[in-house]
Amino acid sequence: MTEDGYNPYKMAQEQFDRIAEKLDLEESLRELLREPIREYHFNLPVKMDEGGTKVFKAFRVQHNDALGPCKGGIRFHPEETIDTVRALAMWMTWKTAVADLPLGGGKGGVICDPRELSDREQERICREYIKAINKNIGPLQDVPAPDVMTTAQHMLWMMDEYECIKGGQYPGVITGKPEGKGGSKGRTEATGYGVIYVLRELLDEIDRDFEEITASIQGFGNVAQHAAELFIEYGGTLVSVSCWDQEDKKAYCYYREDGVCIDELRSITDRYGSIDKKKAKERGYEQFPGDDWLKHEVDLLIPAALENAINEDNVDDIPSCVELIVSGANGPITPEADEILEDRDMIVVPDFLANSGGVTCSYFEQVQNNQNYYWPKDEVLEKLDNSMTKAFHEVWDMAQEKDVRMRDAAYMISINKVAEACKARGWI
Ligand code: NAD
């Protein structure tokens, strides 16, 4: 729980309870699905460059594996909590189900700030994490991937440690690896591109064109940059992006009325997705407080940073011209804010549908690892597009048919699928 009382796990459970009630799910299934099946807590002793050992707290949570091995990223974040990891693991279960993947839901986290650690220290954290969890993960058990502030390099160190311990080649133990080292082409772009494939289908359904859409994105990391890139390529105008500033310890957004230039911003952004504020100003971007990302007069908001971005306190700051929200981040909208957005007739594409491109491509990576045969990028992206398009239309059609919002439709599809798998296995 954060200082302001926000608890993502409580929020994930509330979202689940609401739909479980609508679906009239039996009590034992509710009990099973509203909590993780297993979780692991450990302390990682890590040798620091300056000498001495620092102990980092870390977690791995496996929410449900009825549909297949657990799947979900590992975050490095100074404010990571077990409840955040539990919520994210639960959302992964719904995400893999709605994307129709033969996978369950898991998530991991280490309480650390990679921005304050050397590469060697980060490598040691990765290796200690795998030493602690290696018995409980694996291609057929639980397969981690990158998330906030973890990259392909972190995944490679983790895979290497796993292979050292197990004494063999196990590329399928982890996804999001670098290309040429077991990684899939297109994995870096997959989550952000997936957000925009889903947006494209939505615009088509509501008879709108990219050319008439202006947008503001929260975040400028992996998901945000690739969503921004494809949004602009499809003809949209992105007027603002925001990011965390490590020097000032607060967020800013960078605004340009006639549209931001992605290549220009990327060239002044560090590997953690922080834009150099002095250089942004020199290039003519207006700088606003980070919270202003949702106050701009645009048609579309894409939260692509962290959870709790749109909540009860700031939802009324969203101007009336905003019609659409497509979530790139996990858990960016609280249930209270969701209710208010629904009353305003806003179309919200839920996170676990819109950002399922990452896990879908991770699944493709596993398939390629198993085949030891790697697909060209065009083929990966075409498969990803087909899969996201199919998932979107299933949810859209269900929402129309049942006259419910898209989040509820997505939850109904995924909870039903997981519940059926639990029953079919004889668990319930
Ligand atoms: P990242 O670490 O690459 O980028 C995070 C970005 O958020 C950075 O630009 C950072 O500066 C910014 N940020 C942090 N705090 C902020 C704040 N208060 N205001 C504005 N910006 C802020 O992370 P990512 O991989 O792009 O993940 C972003 C979100 O998408 C997370 O919720 C993550 O769980 C989710 N997600 C990621 C993937 C993936 O494949 N990477 C897949 C599915 C979902």
XYZ file of C-alpha atoms and ligand atoms in Angstrom:
472
model
C 0.000 0.000 0.000
C 1.322 3.458 -0.865
C 1.291 6.436 1.521
C -1.950 7.743 -0.014
C -3.707 4.473 0.868
C -3.766 3.114 -2.696
C -3.463 -0.677 -2.749
C -3.394 -2.323 -6.219
C -4.086 -5.796 -4.805
C -7.268 -4.580 -3.103
C -8.209 -2.940 -6.394
C -7.573 -6.141 -8.401
C -9.679 -8.095 -5.915
C -12.512 -5.548 -6.073
C -12.510 -5.767 -9.865
C -12.604 -9.561 -9.651
C -15.359 -9.644 -6.979
C -17.593 -7.409 -9.098
C -17.453 -9.736 -12.074
C -17.549 -12.929 -9.974
C -20.853 -11.612 -8.636
C -22.157 -10.858 -12.139
C -21.113 -14.345 -13.290
C -22.576 -15.927 -10.162
C -19.315 -17.834 -9.665
C -19.370 -20.512 -6.975
C -17.789 -19.622 -3.636
C -14.846 -22.057 -3.852
C -13.812 -20.633 -7.242
C -14.029 -17.095 -5.891
C -11.836 -18.085 -2.966
C -9.279 -19.693 -5.286
C -9.148 -16.927 -7.878
C -9.138 -13.846 -5.655
C -5.731 -14.808 -4.195
C -2.481 -16.199 -5.629
C -1.967 -19.946 -5.593
C 1.662 -19.568 -4.475
C 4.070 -16.826 -3.566
C 7.742 -16.632 -2.688
C 9.508 -13.968 -0.622
C 13.253 -13.773 -0.379
C 16.155 -11.601 0.717
C 18.922 -11.309 -1.876
C 22.419 -10.652 -0.473
C 24.288 -8.663 -3.128
C 27.970 -7.666 -3.096
C 28.253 -3.946 -3.834
C 31.013 -2.345 -5.939
C 32.155 -0.145 -3.056
C 32.549 -3.196 -0.812
C 30.089 -4.713 1.629
C 26.826 -6.523 1.023
C 23.368 -5.041 0.622
C 20.237 -7.097 1.097
C 17.392 -6.567 -1.394
C 13.859 -7.821 -0.812
C 12.326 -9.726 -3.713
C 9.142 -11.584 -4.615
C 7.672 -14.014 -7.125
C 3.917 -14.534 -7.123
C 2.125 -17.268 -9.086
C -1.534 -16.380 -9.245
C -2.978 -19.221 -11.325
C -1.667 -21.877 -13.700
C -4.836 -23.706 -14.738
C -4.394 -22.663 -18.390
C -0.633 -23.276 -18.538
C 2.682 -22.246 -16.943
C 2.580 -18.917 -15.090
C 3.820 -15.990 -17.115
C 4.707 -12.448 -16.104
C 7.446 -9.876 -15.809
C 9.923 -8.983 -13.101
C 10.024 -5.357 -12.032
C 12.898 -3.488 -10.439
C 11.432 -0.560 -8.540
C 12.298 1.215 -5.267
C 8.606 1.340 -4.288
C 7.758 -2.241 -5.205
C 5.471 -3.987 -2.699
C 4.198 -7.535 -2.364
C 0.655 -6.270 -2.922
C 1.656 -4.645 -6.224
C 3.212 -7.922 -7.341
C 0.099 -9.864 -6.249
C -2.138 -7.512 -8.229
C 0.081 -7.691 -11.292
C 0.179 -11.516 -11.110
C -3.615 -11.619 -10.955
C -3.941 -9.250 -13.907
C -1.537 -11.514 -15.828
C -3.941 -14.437 -15.355
C -6.755 -12.404 -16.927
C -4.441 -11.075 -19.621
C -3.181 -14.440 -20.869
C -6.763 -15.752 -20.806
C -8.239 -12.849 -22.772
C -5.390 -13.120 -25.289
C -6.231 -16.834 -25.587
C -2.725 -18.012 -24.659
C -2.028 -21.398 -23.038
C -0.466 -19.639 -20.029
C -1.305 -18.599 -16.492
C -0.434 -15.487 -14.499
C 2.632 -14.648 -12.429
C 4.758 -11.635 -11.554
C 8.020 -10.822 -9.797
C 9.684 -7.833 -8.275
C 12.821 -6.653 -6.562
C 12.822 -3.596 -4.316
C 15.750 -1.721 -5.815
C 16.478 1.316 -7.936
C 18.559 0.334 -10.973
C 19.157 4.042 -11.697
C 21.317 4.102 -8.575
C 23.118 0.795 -9.249
C 26.010 -0.099 -11.552
C 25.542 -2.700 -14.297
C 27.610 -5.199 -12.298
C 25.426 -4.701 -9.214
C 22.306 -5.188 -11.330
C 23.790 -8.361 -12.813
C 24.432 -9.684 -9.289
C 20.792 -8.936 -8.307
C 19.600 -10.872 -11.373
C 21.794 -13.861 -10.535
C 20.803 -13.873 -6.850
C 17.134 -13.685 -7.855
C 17.507 -16.813 -9.976
C 19.510 -18.606 -7.280
C 16.584 -17.996 -4.951
C 13.741 -18.952 -7.317
C 15.247 -21.483 -9.774
C 13.436 -24.485 -8.273
C 10.083 -22.807 -8.701
C 10.362 -21.398 -12.213
C 11.063 -23.095 -15.546
C 9.663 -23.401 -19.079
C 6.911 -25.705 -17.800
C 6.297 -23.957 -14.464
C 6.630 -20.210 -14.552
C 8.322 -18.022 -17.150
C 9.421 -14.471 -16.223
C 9.915 -11.536 -18.636
C 10.940 -7.857 -18.494
C 8.775 -5.150 -16.970
C 9.368 -1.719 -15.466
C 13.112 -0.955 -15.354
C 14.155 -4.443 -16.445
C 15.483 -5.075 -19.941
C 16.608 -7.802 -22.347
C 20.047 -7.678 -20.714
C 18.572 -8.474 -17.280
C 16.699 -11.424 -18.827
C 19.894 -12.752 -20.400
C 21.788 -12.638 -17.082
C 18.871 -14.467 -15.453
C 18.730 -17.126 -18.184
C 22.497 -17.611 -17.948
C 22.326 -18.120 -14.167
C 19.460 -20.611 -14.572
C 21.431 -22.556 -17.190
C 24.557 -22.568 -14.966
C 22.516 -24.064 -12.114
C 20.623 -26.590 -14.263
C 23.559 -27.483 -16.523
C 21.872 -27.216 -19.912
C 20.327 -24.874 -22.468
C 16.954 -23.543 -21.285
C 16.093 -20.523 -23.449
C 12.390 -21.032 -22.690
C 12.903 -20.255 -18.983
C 12.558 -16.530 -19.601
C 11.337 -14.286 -22.408
C 12.232 -10.801 -23.588
C 15.827 -11.920 -24.204
C 18.013 -10.071 -26.732
C 17.622 -11.041 -30.389
C 20.233 -13.612 -31.410
C 20.356 -14.907 -27.830
C 17.004 -16.622 -27.756
C 14.924 -13.462 -28.048
C 12.132 -12.961 -30.568
C 12.224 -10.234 -33.133
C 9.473 -7.724 -32.399
C 9.352 -8.379 -28.615
C 10.629 -4.888 -27.774
C 7.945 -3.240 -29.886
C 5.190 -5.760 -29.073
C 3.434 -4.161 -26.088
C 3.356 -0.626 -27.485
C 2.439 -1.748 -31.000
C -0.284 -4.000 -29.552
C -1.845 -0.975 -27.830
C -2.101 0.751 -31.199
C -3.385 -2.331 -33.091
C -6.244 -2.395 -30.580
C -6.785 1.363 -30.969
C -6.906 0.921 -34.768
C -9.700 -1.655 -34.430
C -11.567 0.571 -31.981
C -11.371 3.607 -34.276
C -12.679 1.446 -37.093
C -15.656 0.353 -34.957
C -16.555 3.940 -34.041
C -15.887 5.321 -37.537
C -12.950 7.546 -36.690
C -9.582 8.015 -38.432
C -6.127 8.369 -36.921
C -5.733 11.684 -38.785
C -8.383 13.314 -36.581
C -7.025 11.977 -33.259
C -4.748 13.907 -30.894
C -3.232 12.113 -27.919
C -1.294 12.477 -24.692
C 0.785 9.594 -23.308
C 1.921 9.112 -19.736
C 5.401 7.575 -19.696
C 8.212 7.419 -22.229
C 9.663 3.971 -21.611
C 9.382 0.795 -23.631
C 5.592 0.674 -23.945
C 5.039 4.409 -24.396
C 7.788 4.902 -27.002
C 6.554 2.102 -29.246
C 2.905 3.041 -28.863
C 3.860 6.626 -29.738
C 5.883 5.507 -32.756
C 3.079 3.461 -34.331
C 0.371 5.977 -33.397
C 2.254 8.673 -35.314
C 3.026 6.280 -38.191
C -0.705 5.575 -38.532
C -1.366 9.319 -38.851
C -2.243 10.404 -35.286
C -0.890 13.558 -33.613
C 0.803 13.056 -30.264
C 1.061 16.362 -28.425
C 2.473 15.319 -25.064
C 4.547 12.629 -23.357
C 5.538 12.502 -19.697
C 8.245 10.827 -17.670
C 9.924 10.642 -14.308
C 12.836 12.972 -13.631
C 15.323 11.227 -11.373
C 17.208 14.455 -10.566
C 14.121 16.360 -9.334
C 12.353 13.201 -8.095
C 9.116 14.156 -9.826
C 7.421 13.727 -13.190
C 7.132 16.244 -16.027
C 5.301 16.257 -19.305
C 6.688 17.649 -22.532
C 4.199 19.297 -24.861
C 4.279 20.471 -28.463
C 1.003 21.611 -29.978
C 1.786 20.523 -33.549
C 3.014 17.104 -32.409
C 6.107 15.650 -30.764
C 8.902 14.063 -32.804
C 9.639 10.592 -31.484
C 13.159 10.255 -32.905
C 14.109 13.642 -31.496
C 12.760 12.795 -28.027
C 14.351 9.339 -28.073
C 17.731 10.877 -28.809
C 17.508 12.802 -25.497
C 16.012 9.984 -23.387
C 17.990 7.656 -21.134
C 17.525 3.901 -20.948
C 15.026 4.264 -18.094
C 12.693 6.416 -20.187
C 13.617 9.773 -18.633
C 13.813 12.722 -21.025
C 16.619 15.273 -20.520
C 14.615 18.349 -19.494
C 17.195 20.942 -20.559
C 17.553 19.438 -24.034
C 13.760 19.138 -24.394
C 13.421 22.864 -23.672
C 16.184 23.684 -26.170
C 14.228 21.738 -28.805
C 11.100 23.791 -28.204
C 9.052 21.506 -25.944
C 6.959 23.185 -23.268
C 7.487 21.601 -19.857
C 4.539 21.055 -17.498
C 4.142 19.223 -14.183
C 3.756 15.463 -14.688
C 0.130 15.474 -13.501
C -0.812 17.697 -16.441
C -0.517 14.793 -18.896
C -4.277 14.145 -18.526
C -5.320 17.823 -18.564
C -4.439 18.466 -22.204
C -7.252 19.081 -24.702
C -6.884 15.840 -26.668
C -9.127 13.015 -27.932
C -7.143 10.119 -26.519
C -5.165 9.349 -23.366
C -2.692 6.465 -23.197
C -1.472 5.807 -19.649
C 1.785 3.870 -20.161
C 3.788 4.413 -16.966
C 2.571 2.913 -13.703
C -0.610 1.910 -11.865
C -2.980 4.420 -10.150
C -2.435 7.073 -12.849
C -6.129 7.974 -13.138
C -7.887 7.965 -9.792
C -10.700 9.592 -7.832
C -8.596 12.689 -7.138
C -7.622 13.545 -10.706
C -10.291 11.965 -12.932
C -12.260 15.233 -13.013
C -9.201 17.005 -14.420
C -9.684 15.125 -17.699
C -11.258 17.627 -20.107
C -14.593 16.815 -21.737
C -13.018 16.556 -25.218
C -11.224 13.311 -24.205
C -13.301 10.452 -25.615
C -10.971 7.470 -25.455
C -8.524 5.873 -23.046
C -6.417 2.937 -24.150
C -4.320 1.596 -21.283
C -0.707 0.635 -21.913
C 0.259 0.388 -18.228
C -1.051 -2.241 -15.834
C -3.732 -1.015 -13.436
C -3.602 2.678 -14.384
C -7.293 3.363 -13.623
C -8.798 2.784 -10.169
C -12.317 1.273 -9.958
C -13.663 4.601 -8.558
C -12.257 6.530 -11.519
C -13.551 3.834 -13.876
C -17.117 4.400 -12.604
C -16.813 8.129 -13.216
C -15.433 7.564 -16.716
C -18.317 5.229 -17.447
C -20.824 7.892 -16.345
C -19.092 10.249 -18.782
C -19.562 7.698 -21.608
C -15.838 7.500 -22.145
C -14.642 4.463 -24.126
C -11.956 2.740 -22.065
C -9.986 -0.184 -23.480
C -8.831 -2.068 -20.375
C -5.184 -2.609 -19.636
C -5.129 -6.384 -19.677
C -6.542 -6.417 -23.204
C -4.709 -3.395 -24.642
C -1.260 -4.282 -23.311
C -1.450 -8.026 -23.949
C 0.890 -7.648 -26.957
C 3.941 -8.122 -24.742
C 2.884 -11.449 -23.316
C 1.588 -12.600 -26.695
C 4.997 -11.979 -28.228
C 6.646 -13.615 -25.212
C 4.546 -16.669 -25.983
C 5.792 -16.530 -29.598
C 9.324 -16.327 -28.200
C 8.758 -19.533 -26.216
C 7.362 -21.284 -29.297
C 10.449 -20.232 -31.283
C 12.725 -21.375 -28.419
C 11.041 -24.781 -28.427
C 11.416 -25.067 -32.204
C 14.919 -23.564 -32.144
C 13.768 -21.773 -35.276
C 13.331 -17.992 -35.382
C 10.730 -16.107 -37.391
C 11.372 -12.882 -39.326
C 10.101 -9.669 -37.704
C 7.285 -9.180 -40.241
C 5.940 -12.628 -39.436
C 6.051 -11.989 -35.672
C 4.270 -8.649 -36.000
C 1.669 -10.074 -38.380
C 0.888 -12.888 -35.933
C 0.774 -10.369 -33.099
C -1.595 -8.099 -35.024
C -3.907 -11.032 -35.841
C -3.957 -12.175 -32.242
C -4.632 -8.677 -30.786
C -7.283 -7.971 -33.412
C -9.077 -11.214 -32.565
C -8.917 -10.551 -28.806
C -10.215 -6.994 -29.275
C -13.209 -8.105 -31.340
C -14.140 -10.859 -28.899
C -14.241 -8.296 -26.108
C -15.942 -5.611 -28.226
C -18.642 -8.051 -29.390
C -19.251 -9.307 -25.850
C -19.536 -5.701 -24.608
C -22.147 -4.927 -27.309
C -24.026 -8.173 -26.760
C -24.237 -7.862 -22.947
C -24.425 -4.066 -22.976
C -21.496 -3.753 -20.558
C -18.304 -1.722 -20.671
C -15.224 -3.264 -22.296
C -13.467 -3.893 -18.976
C -16.388 -5.990 -17.728
C -16.603 -7.886 -21.017
C -12.868 -8.650 -20.916
C -13.147 -9.828 -17.303
C -16.148 -12.021 -18.130
C -14.281 -13.738 -20.957
C -11.108 -14.324 -18.964
C -12.642 -15.286 -15.611
C -14.956 -17.738 -17.357
C -12.031 -19.284 -19.223
C -9.873 -19.698 -16.110
C -12.818 -20.927 -14.015
C -13.638 -23.564 -16.644
C -10.005 -24.720 -16.724
C -9.954 -25.053 -12.903
C -13.146 -27.085 -13.012
C -12.029 -29.226 -15.962
C -8.838 -30.119 -14.077
C -10.968 -31.238 -11.159
C -9.687 -28.557 -8.783
C -13.197 -27.458 -7.898
P 9.716 1.406 -18.497
O 10.489 1.281 -17.233
O 10.393 1.136 -19.785
O 9.089 2.895 -18.590
C 8.336 3.462 -17.562
C 8.134 4.929 -17.938
O 7.263 5.535 -16.989
C 9.424 5.758 -17.929
O 9.415 6.653 -19.019
C 9.318 6.536 -16.614
O 10.038 7.764 -16.661
C 7.815 6.781 -16.598
N 7.296 7.155 -15.280
C 7.535 6.600 -14.081
N 6.832 7.258 -13.127
C 6.136 8.223 -13.755
C 5.221 9.232 -13.344
N 4.885 9.366 -12.055
N 4.692 10.044 -14.274
C 5.022 9.914 -15.576
N 5.860 8.989 -16.040
C 6.417 8.164 -15.141
O 8.426 0.481 -18.314
P 7.530 -0.182 -19.451
O 8.062 -1.521 -19.725
O 7.330 0.784 -20.559
O 6.161 -0.404 -18.641
C 5.212 0.646 -18.494
C 3.897 0.052 -18.011
O 3.439 -0.925 -18.934
C 3.944 -0.683 -16.659
O 2.699 -0.550 -16.011
C 4.152 -2.120 -17.070
O 3.739 -3.035 -16.058
C 3.248 -2.175 -18.280
N 3.539 -3.265 -19.214
C 4.775 -3.419 -19.735
C 4.995 -4.447 -20.650
C 6.316 -4.624 -21.350
O 6.392 -5.479 -22.247
N 7.340 -3.850 -21.031
C 3.961 -5.329 -20.985
C 2.696 -5.121 -20.437
C 2.503 -4.080 -19.552
